[in-house]
Amino acid sequence: MKRTKIVHLLKSEHPVDRVLVKGWVRTRRDSKSLSFIEVNDGSCLRGLQIIADNTLNNYESIAKLSTGSAIAISGKLIESHGSGQKWEVVADKIDIISIAPETYPLQKKRHSDEFLRTIAHLRPRTNKYGAAFRIRSELSYAVHRFFRDRGFKYLHSPIITAADCEGAGELFRVTALALDNPPTKDGKIDYSMDFFGTEANLTVSGQLSAEMFALALGDVYTFGPTFRAENSHTSRHVAEFWMVEPEMAFCDLDGNMDLAEELVKNLTAFIIKECAEDLELFARFVDKNLMATLDNIASSEFIRLPYEAAMEILIKSGKKFEHEVAFGNDLQTEHERYLTEHHFKQPVIVYDYPKEIKPFYMRLNDDHKTVGAMDVLVPVIGEIVGGSQREERLDVLEGRMDEMGLSKDAYWWYLDSRRFGSVEHSGFGLGFERLLMLLTGIRNIRDVVPFPRTPNSIEF
RNA sequence: UCCCCAGUAGCUCAGUUGGCAGAGCAAGUGGCUGUUAACCACUAGGUCCGCGGUUCGAGUCCGUGCUGGGGAGCCA
């Protein structure tokens, strides 16, 4: 007989004479002649109550079942006699698949997030993390659905790259050289002897690849892992994370902002609708304002304001900021939070930043002072999307590269795209984990990544 | 990399001015009951993060290291 997942049984509209359920014991309560076993199989947040009568031939073993043990139950799905649940299964037979000894670290009580991080291999078995990772799975499906519905093509951009992408962050070196005895030339490591004949790194962004494909397939997106070796210790940074990067040909900054806003809203609405039960856990135990925040994101028009106007708001606020507010300075975390949490109380898109604080590939505006950059800022998390219209004019792009001291030779293929049929195009990067934090109310990025990689931490 | 906080039972934490190491939950045993974070009683459980110092005496004070957390920077 085929097993039925608990998610389906709990949605049943009528009793079922014979069902087979397999799962893990969450808790057990004994009565005079019965044992109530709550079983969870991961298919949904809720567990199924199993009624084990003491006439079962292995009742003695059943009455000792510990939290975490795996069992298979065959029996009848009936309307519950108790009040806590609609359905329950009266067991005809319970096979004990394996017993979890009393050293099983997860108890039927709340554990701290810090403790659960030390047992990352077991934490998906808890309600909270099970819910978080079910939502993560749904969210990644929703990303693909969103783009496919709009005719975007999915690009697998390379994980290993030679491009020292605009000097953004620290890079993880990829090498096949023997690190204890690498070949050297003039006292330096000779990377011409390495696997690729040159230095190689893990990607920090798929953007440059995506631009090439946008200029061929029109609208594309990448969705894959991204790596930063930055030694940062914050609740918003991990060394390995996933980024969604759409890139659109024949699209200017306005179209870019339109898509970013539509994407964030669409994904939020999707999760509200499709993950209602899991989301409720977060609304109850993690962030009491979660549903209001999500409804606000899904329904409000994002505020759009130029960088200069944002600076004016900050100056006029009269608030004492730790970092100086002045044209030419980047928006600091405290500034972003002031705008999204206090001034507007909703997502804000800031655009047209000073060129000095942005990378070479962003399109120079007619004022020659700002570039067509845009960041989507949300309450608490801060920057969730960063993007720009790309500089499509070869001479301007080369001029910017010279200004910043970048080698045009290394980017010859990138510059080729501006030589042959160059068109205006735009794109952005969305931090997948940061969106997940926003949607669940989880405040630490390590808790929305299955096995997070941070400085000094890669055990699992 | 910088600033701040913490580390005590399996987990969450209390521990007064420096004076015999504590609670709740979990676990074990027994009891009760269509129970539902079940309940009641009992039992067991400790390198007080490591190292060094001050002191008659250190979980407590000082130094140092490690680990974890929060914040900043960088960014997504």
Short mmCIF file of C-alpha atoms in Angstrom, two decimals, chain A residues 55-407:
data_model
loop_
_atom_site.label_atom_id
_atom_site.label_comp_id
_atom_site.label_asym_id
_atom_site.label_seq_id
_atom_site.Cartn_x
_atom_site.Cartn_y
_atom_site.Cartn_z
CA THR A 55 -4.81 -4.05 22.26
CA LEU A 56 -2.16 -3.59 19.55
CA ASN A 57 0.24 -6.51 19.87
CA ASN A 58 3.34 -4.29 20.15
CA TYR A 59 1.66 -1.73 22.44
CA GLU A 60 4.39 -2.04 25.03
CA SER A 61 6.95 -0.75 22.52
CA ILE A 62 4.53 1.84 21.18
CA ALA A 63 3.99 3.29 24.64
CA LYS A 64 7.74 3.91 24.84
CA LEU A 65 8.06 5.69 21.50
CA SER A 66 10.34 8.69 21.92
CA THR A 67 10.37 12.05 20.17
CA GLY A 68 12.14 11.73 16.84
CA SER A 69 11.41 8.03 16.31
CA ALA A 70 10.18 6.94 12.87
CA ILE A 71 7.03 4.88 12.50
CA ALA A 72 4.63 3.57 9.87
CA ILE A 73 0.95 3.48 10.76
CA SER A 74 -1.86 1.76 8.96
CA GLY A 75 -5.37 2.42 10.07
CA LYS A 76 -8.56 4.40 9.55
CA LEU A 77 -8.86 8.13 9.07
CA ILE A 78 -11.79 9.22 11.24
CA GLU A 79 -13.23 12.43 12.59
CA SER A 80 -11.46 13.14 15.83
CA HIS A 81 -13.21 12.49 19.15
CA GLY A 82 -10.99 15.13 20.69
CA SER A 83 -11.27 18.86 20.17
CA GLY A 84 -7.79 19.86 19.01
CA GLN A 85 -8.01 18.50 15.47
CA LYS A 86 -10.51 17.56 12.82
CA TRP A 87 -9.00 14.26 11.72
CA GLU A 88 -7.10 11.48 13.42
CA VAL A 89 -6.00 7.99 12.52
CA VAL A 90 -6.98 4.98 14.59
CA ALA A 91 -4.13 2.55 14.10
CA ASP A 92 -4.63 -1.09 13.18
CA LYS A 93 -0.91 -1.58 13.06
CA ILE A 94 2.13 0.48 13.96
CA ASP A 95 5.53 -0.55 12.64
CA ILE A 96 8.46 0.99 14.42
CA ILE A 97 10.96 1.91 11.72
CA SER A 98 13.61 3.25 14.05
CA ILE A 99 13.85 4.51 17.61
CA ALA A 100 15.50 7.83 18.47
CA PRO A 101 17.32 7.38 21.78
CA GLU A 102 16.97 9.90 24.59
CA THR A 103 20.09 11.65 23.31
CA TYR A 104 18.01 13.08 20.44
CA PRO A 105 18.70 16.78 20.84
CA LEU A 106 15.32 18.12 19.77
CA GLN A 107 12.81 18.26 22.57
CA LYS A 108 9.13 19.01 22.47
CA LYS A 109 9.73 22.58 23.52
CA ARG A 110 11.12 25.76 22.10
CA HIS A 111 14.83 25.90 21.38
CA SER A 112 16.87 29.00 20.76
CA ASP A 113 17.93 29.80 17.19
CA GLU A 114 21.54 29.85 18.35
CA PHE A 115 21.32 26.31 19.68
CA LEU A 116 19.55 25.07 16.56
CA ARG A 117 22.34 26.49 14.40
CA THR A 118 24.71 24.11 16.18
CA ILE A 119 22.52 21.22 15.01
CA ALA A 120 21.73 22.51 11.55
CA HIS A 121 21.40 18.93 10.31
CA LEU A 122 18.42 18.36 12.62
CA ARG A 123 16.75 21.76 12.77
CA PRO A 124 14.59 21.27 9.65
CA ARG A 125 12.70 18.78 11.82
CA THR A 126 11.40 21.59 14.00
CA ASN A 127 8.17 23.42 13.23
CA LYS A 128 9.81 26.76 12.62
CA TYR A 129 12.61 25.59 10.36
CA GLY A 130 10.41 23.11 8.55
CA ALA A 131 8.08 25.99 7.75
CA ALA A 132 10.94 28.28 6.74
CA PHE A 133 12.37 25.78 4.29
CA ARG A 134 9.01 24.84 2.83
CA ILE A 135 8.49 28.55 2.18
CA ARG A 136 11.99 28.79 0.69
CA SER A 137 11.12 26.01 -1.73
CA GLU A 138 7.81 27.62 -2.72
CA LEU A 139 9.51 30.97 -3.15
CA SER A 140 12.07 29.62 -5.57
CA TYR A 141 9.30 28.02 -7.59
CA ALA A 142 7.51 31.37 -7.61
CA VAL A 143 10.63 33.10 -8.95
CA HIS A 144 10.75 30.81 -11.95
CA ARG A 145 7.02 31.07 -12.48
CA PHE A 146 7.14 34.87 -12.40
CA PHE A 147 9.77 35.09 -15.11
CA ARG A 148 8.41 32.32 -17.27
CA ASP A 149 4.98 34.00 -17.26
CA ARG A 150 6.66 37.09 -18.66
CA GLY A 151 8.69 35.36 -21.35
CA PHE A 152 12.06 35.55 -19.62
CA LYS A 153 14.60 32.82 -20.34
CA TYR A 154 16.50 31.22 -17.48
CA LEU A 155 20.26 31.50 -17.85
CA HIS A 156 22.75 29.27 -16.02
CA SER A 157 25.55 31.74 -15.59
CA PRO A 158 28.96 30.31 -14.67
CA ILE A 159 29.91 29.62 -11.07
CA ILE A 160 33.64 29.79 -11.75
CA THR A 161 34.76 32.99 -13.42
CA ALA A 162 37.93 34.80 -14.34
CA ALA A 163 36.34 38.24 -14.20
CA ASP A 164 37.33 40.13 -11.10
CA CYS A 165 33.84 41.60 -11.22
CA GLU A 166 34.23 45.36 -10.66
CA GLY A 167 36.13 44.69 -7.44
CA ALA A 168 32.91 43.96 -5.59
CA GLY A 169 33.71 42.29 -2.31
CA GLU A 170 36.34 39.70 -1.51
CA LEU A 171 36.59 36.71 -3.82
CA PHE A 172 36.98 33.02 -3.19
CA ARG A 173 39.89 31.78 -5.25
CA VAL A 174 39.37 28.60 -7.21
CA THR A 175 42.54 26.68 -7.89
CA ALA A 176 43.82 23.23 -8.74
CA LEU A 177 47.36 24.14 -7.69
CA ALA A 178 49.00 22.37 -4.78
CA LEU A 179 48.68 24.99 -2.11
CA ASP A 180 51.55 23.62 -0.03
CA ASN A 181 53.91 23.89 -2.99
CA PRO A 182 52.53 26.10 -5.78
CA PRO A 183 54.54 26.88 -8.92
CA THR A 184 56.10 30.33 -8.73
CA LYS A 185 57.52 32.84 -11.13
CA ASP A 186 59.49 35.86 -9.92
CA GLY A 187 58.55 34.97 -6.35
CA LYS A 188 54.82 35.04 -7.05
CA ILE A 189 52.40 32.21 -7.57
CA ASP A 190 52.34 31.37 -11.26
CA TYR A 191 48.67 31.07 -12.16
CA SER A 192 49.51 30.34 -15.78
CA MET A 193 50.22 26.87 -14.43
CA ASP A 194 46.78 26.64 -12.85
CA PHE A 195 43.84 24.69 -14.29
CA PHE A 196 42.47 27.56 -16.37
CA GLY A 197 45.85 29.10 -17.12
CA THR A 198 44.85 32.17 -15.16
CA GLU A 199 43.39 33.19 -11.82
CA ALA A 200 39.83 32.04 -11.25
CA ASN A 201 37.23 32.79 -8.60
CA LEU A 202 33.75 31.84 -7.54
CA THR A 203 31.22 34.21 -9.02
CA VAL A 204 30.07 37.29 -7.14
CA SER A 205 27.40 38.05 -9.71
CA GLY A 206 26.00 36.62 -12.91
CA GLN A 207 25.30 40.07 -14.29
CA LEU A 208 27.95 40.33 -16.97
CA SER A 209 26.91 36.96 -18.41
CA ALA A 210 23.27 37.94 -18.15
CA GLU A 211 23.90 41.12 -20.12
CA MET A 212 25.40 39.11 -22.98
CA PHE A 213 22.35 36.86 -23.07
CA ALA A 214 19.86 39.70 -22.71
CA LEU A 215 21.43 41.15 -25.85
CA ALA A 216 20.65 37.86 -27.56
CA LEU A 217 17.48 36.43 -26.02
CA GLY A 218 15.88 39.72 -24.97
CA ASP A 219 14.79 39.10 -21.41
CA VAL A 220 16.75 36.68 -19.24
CA TYR A 221 17.36 35.96 -15.59
CA THR A 222 19.81 34.01 -13.53
CA PHE A 223 19.01 32.38 -10.23
CA GLY A 224 21.88 30.67 -8.57
CA PRO A 225 24.52 30.67 -5.86
CA THR A 226 26.78 33.64 -5.34
CA PHE A 227 29.89 33.82 -3.21
CA ARG A 228 31.51 36.57 -1.20
CA ALA A 229 34.58 36.05 0.96
CA GLU A 230 33.91 39.24 2.90
CA ASN A 231 34.70 38.76 6.57
CA SER A 232 31.42 40.15 7.75
CA HIS A 233 29.69 39.22 10.96
CA THR A 234 26.14 40.45 10.65
CA SER A 235 22.68 38.97 10.58
CA ARG A 236 22.38 39.91 6.90
CA HIS A 237 25.51 38.33 5.38
CA VAL A 238 26.56 34.82 4.44
CA ALA A 239 29.44 33.69 2.26
CA GLU A 240 27.21 31.63 -0.04
CA PHE A 241 23.81 32.95 -0.98
CA TRP A 242 21.39 32.92 -3.89
CA MET A 243 20.67 35.81 -6.11
CA VAL A 244 17.99 36.44 -8.73
CA GLU A 245 19.32 38.61 -11.54
CA PRO A 246 17.02 39.62 -14.40
CA GLU A 247 18.47 41.51 -17.34
CA MET A 248 16.34 43.12 -20.03
CA ALA A 249 17.20 44.45 -23.45
CA PHE A 250 15.45 47.61 -24.65
CA CYS A 251 14.66 48.56 -21.10
CA ASP A 252 15.48 51.76 -19.24
CA LEU A 253 15.67 52.52 -15.54
CA ASP A 254 11.92 53.08 -15.21
CA GLY A 255 11.18 49.70 -16.74
CA ASN A 256 13.78 48.22 -14.44
CA MET A 257 12.12 49.71 -11.36
CA ASP A 258 8.74 48.54 -12.63
CA LEU A 259 9.96 44.98 -12.86
CA ALA A 260 11.66 45.02 -9.45
CA GLU A 261 8.52 46.32 -7.80
CA GLU A 262 6.32 43.86 -9.63
CA LEU A 263 8.62 40.98 -8.72
CA VAL A 264 8.73 41.76 -5.01
CA LYS A 265 4.97 42.26 -4.87
CA ASN A 266 4.19 39.18 -6.91
CA LEU A 267 6.39 36.92 -4.80
CA THR A 268 4.94 38.35 -1.61
CA ALA A 269 1.38 37.80 -2.80
CA PHE A 270 2.27 34.28 -3.88
CA ILE A 271 3.60 33.35 -0.46
CA ILE A 272 0.64 34.93 1.34
CA LYS A 273 -1.66 32.77 -0.77
CA GLU A 274 0.26 29.52 -1.08
CA CYS A 275 2.02 29.27 2.30
CA ALA A 276 -0.73 30.50 4.59
CA GLU A 277 -0.32 27.80 7.24
CA ASP A 278 3.47 28.05 7.49
CA LEU A 279 3.28 31.83 7.39
CA GLU A 280 0.89 31.84 10.31
CA LEU A 281 3.56 30.28 12.51
CA PHE A 282 5.83 33.24 11.81
CA ALA A 283 3.02 35.71 12.33
CA ARG A 284 2.31 34.15 15.73
CA PHE A 285 5.76 33.43 17.10
CA VAL A 286 8.33 35.45 15.17
CA ASP A 287 6.84 38.78 14.13
CA LYS A 288 3.39 39.86 15.28
CA ASN A 289 3.22 42.50 12.53
CA LEU A 290 4.20 40.13 9.76
CA MET A 291 0.87 39.92 7.96
CA ALA A 292 0.37 43.69 8.04
CA THR A 293 3.89 44.14 6.66
CA LEU A 294 3.30 41.63 3.88
CA ASP A 295 -0.09 43.06 2.93
CA ASN A 296 1.52 46.48 2.83
CA ILE A 297 4.24 45.28 0.48
CA ALA A 298 1.84 43.41 -1.77
CA SER A 299 -0.62 46.27 -2.12
CA SER A 300 1.26 49.57 -1.80
CA GLU A 301 2.88 51.52 -4.59
CA PHE A 302 6.57 51.66 -3.80
CA ILE A 303 7.81 55.18 -3.25
CA ARG A 304 10.32 56.25 -5.90
CA LEU A 305 12.66 59.07 -5.16
CA PRO A 306 15.96 60.28 -6.52
CA TYR A 307 19.00 59.95 -4.30
CA GLU A 308 19.18 63.73 -3.97
CA ALA A 309 15.60 63.91 -2.66
CA ALA A 310 16.36 61.09 -0.24
CA MET A 311 19.30 63.07 1.10
CA GLU A 312 17.10 66.13 1.53
CA ILE A 313 14.58 64.14 3.55
CA LEU A 314 17.35 62.87 5.77
CA ILE A 315 18.79 66.35 6.29
CA LYS A 316 15.38 67.90 6.97
CA SER A 317 14.54 65.14 9.43
CA GLY A 318 16.81 66.87 11.91
CA LYS A 319 17.73 63.46 13.20
CA LYS A 320 21.26 62.88 14.45
CA PHE A 321 22.82 60.16 12.32
CA GLU A 322 26.08 58.47 13.14
CA HIS A 323 27.16 58.78 9.52
CA GLU A 324 27.11 62.15 7.86
CA VAL A 325 24.34 62.88 5.39
CA ALA A 326 25.89 64.65 2.42
CA PHE A 327 25.66 64.47 -1.35
CA GLY A 328 28.31 62.02 -2.50
CA ASN A 329 28.05 59.76 0.52
CA ASP A 330 26.30 56.46 0.17
CA LEU A 331 23.13 55.76 2.10
CA GLN A 332 24.04 53.97 5.30
CA THR A 333 21.97 51.28 6.98
CA GLU A 334 20.63 53.81 9.48
CA HIS A 335 19.57 56.12 6.64
CA GLU A 336 17.81 53.35 4.77
CA ARG A 337 15.98 52.32 7.90
CA TYR A 338 14.91 55.89 8.62
CA LEU A 339 13.39 56.19 5.16
CA THR A 340 11.59 52.86 5.13
CA GLU A 341 10.62 52.54 8.79
CA HIS A 342 9.99 56.08 9.94
CA HIS A 343 9.48 58.44 7.05
CA PHE A 344 7.56 56.37 4.52
CA LYS A 345 6.78 53.20 6.47
CA GLN A 346 6.88 51.17 3.27
CA PRO A 347 9.28 50.03 0.56
CA VAL A 348 11.21 52.79 -1.17
CA ILE A 349 13.15 52.79 -4.42
CA VAL A 350 16.02 55.25 -4.42
CA TYR A 351 17.54 55.99 -7.84
CA ASP A 352 20.10 58.20 -9.63
CA TYR A 353 23.06 57.83 -7.30
CA PRO A 354 26.32 59.80 -7.59
CA LYS A 355 28.58 58.04 -10.07
CA GLU A 356 31.51 57.99 -7.64
CA ILE A 357 29.89 55.44 -5.36
CA LYS A 358 28.66 53.09 -8.08
CA PRO A 359 30.38 50.62 -10.44
CA PHE A 360 31.63 51.40 -13.93
CA TYR A 361 28.86 49.67 -15.86
CA MET A 362 26.01 51.88 -14.65
CA ARG A 363 24.67 54.33 -17.20
CA LEU A 364 25.88 57.91 -16.86
CA ASN A 365 23.01 60.39 -16.65
CA ASP A 366 22.90 63.60 -18.66
CA ASP A 367 23.95 65.61 -15.59
CA HIS A 368 27.27 63.73 -15.76
CA LYS A 369 27.13 63.51 -11.95
CA THR A 370 24.75 60.62 -11.36
CA VAL A 371 24.20 57.18 -12.81
CA GLY A 372 21.00 55.27 -13.48
CA ALA A 373 21.21 53.10 -10.41
CA MET A 374 18.30 52.02 -8.26
CA ASP A 375 18.02 50.25 -4.91
CA VAL A 376 14.81 48.83 -3.46
CA LEU A 377 14.85 49.39 0.28
CA VAL A 378 12.48 47.64 2.65
CA PRO A 379 11.85 48.02 6.37
CA VAL A 380 14.25 46.19 8.73
CA ILE A 381 16.19 44.32 6.03
CA GLY A 382 17.34 47.41 4.12
CA GLU A 383 18.57 46.88 0.58
CA ILE A 384 16.86 43.93 -1.03
CA VAL A 385 17.36 44.84 -4.68
CA GLY A 386 20.24 46.66 -6.32
CA GLY A 387 20.27 47.39 -10.03
CA SER A 388 20.83 49.85 -12.81
CA GLN A 389 20.44 50.76 -16.40
CA ARG A 390 23.68 49.64 -18.02
CA GLU A 391 25.98 51.95 -19.94
CA GLU A 392 25.44 50.95 -23.55
CA ARG A 393 27.58 53.70 -25.15
CA LEU A 394 31.03 52.26 -25.87
CA ASP A 395 32.93 55.54 -25.57
CA VAL A 396 31.28 56.50 -22.30
CA LEU A 397 31.82 53.02 -20.88
CA GLU A 398 35.50 53.02 -21.83
CA GLY A 399 35.86 56.47 -20.33
CA ARG A 400 34.40 55.26 -17.04
CA MET A 401 36.71 52.23 -17.03
CA ASP A 402 39.71 54.48 -17.56
CA GLU A 403 38.58 56.74 -14.72
CA MET A 404 38.37 53.75 -12.42
CA GLY A 405 41.60 52.17 -13.61
CA LEU A 406 40.05 49.01 -15.01
CA SER A 407 41.72 46.96 -17.73
#
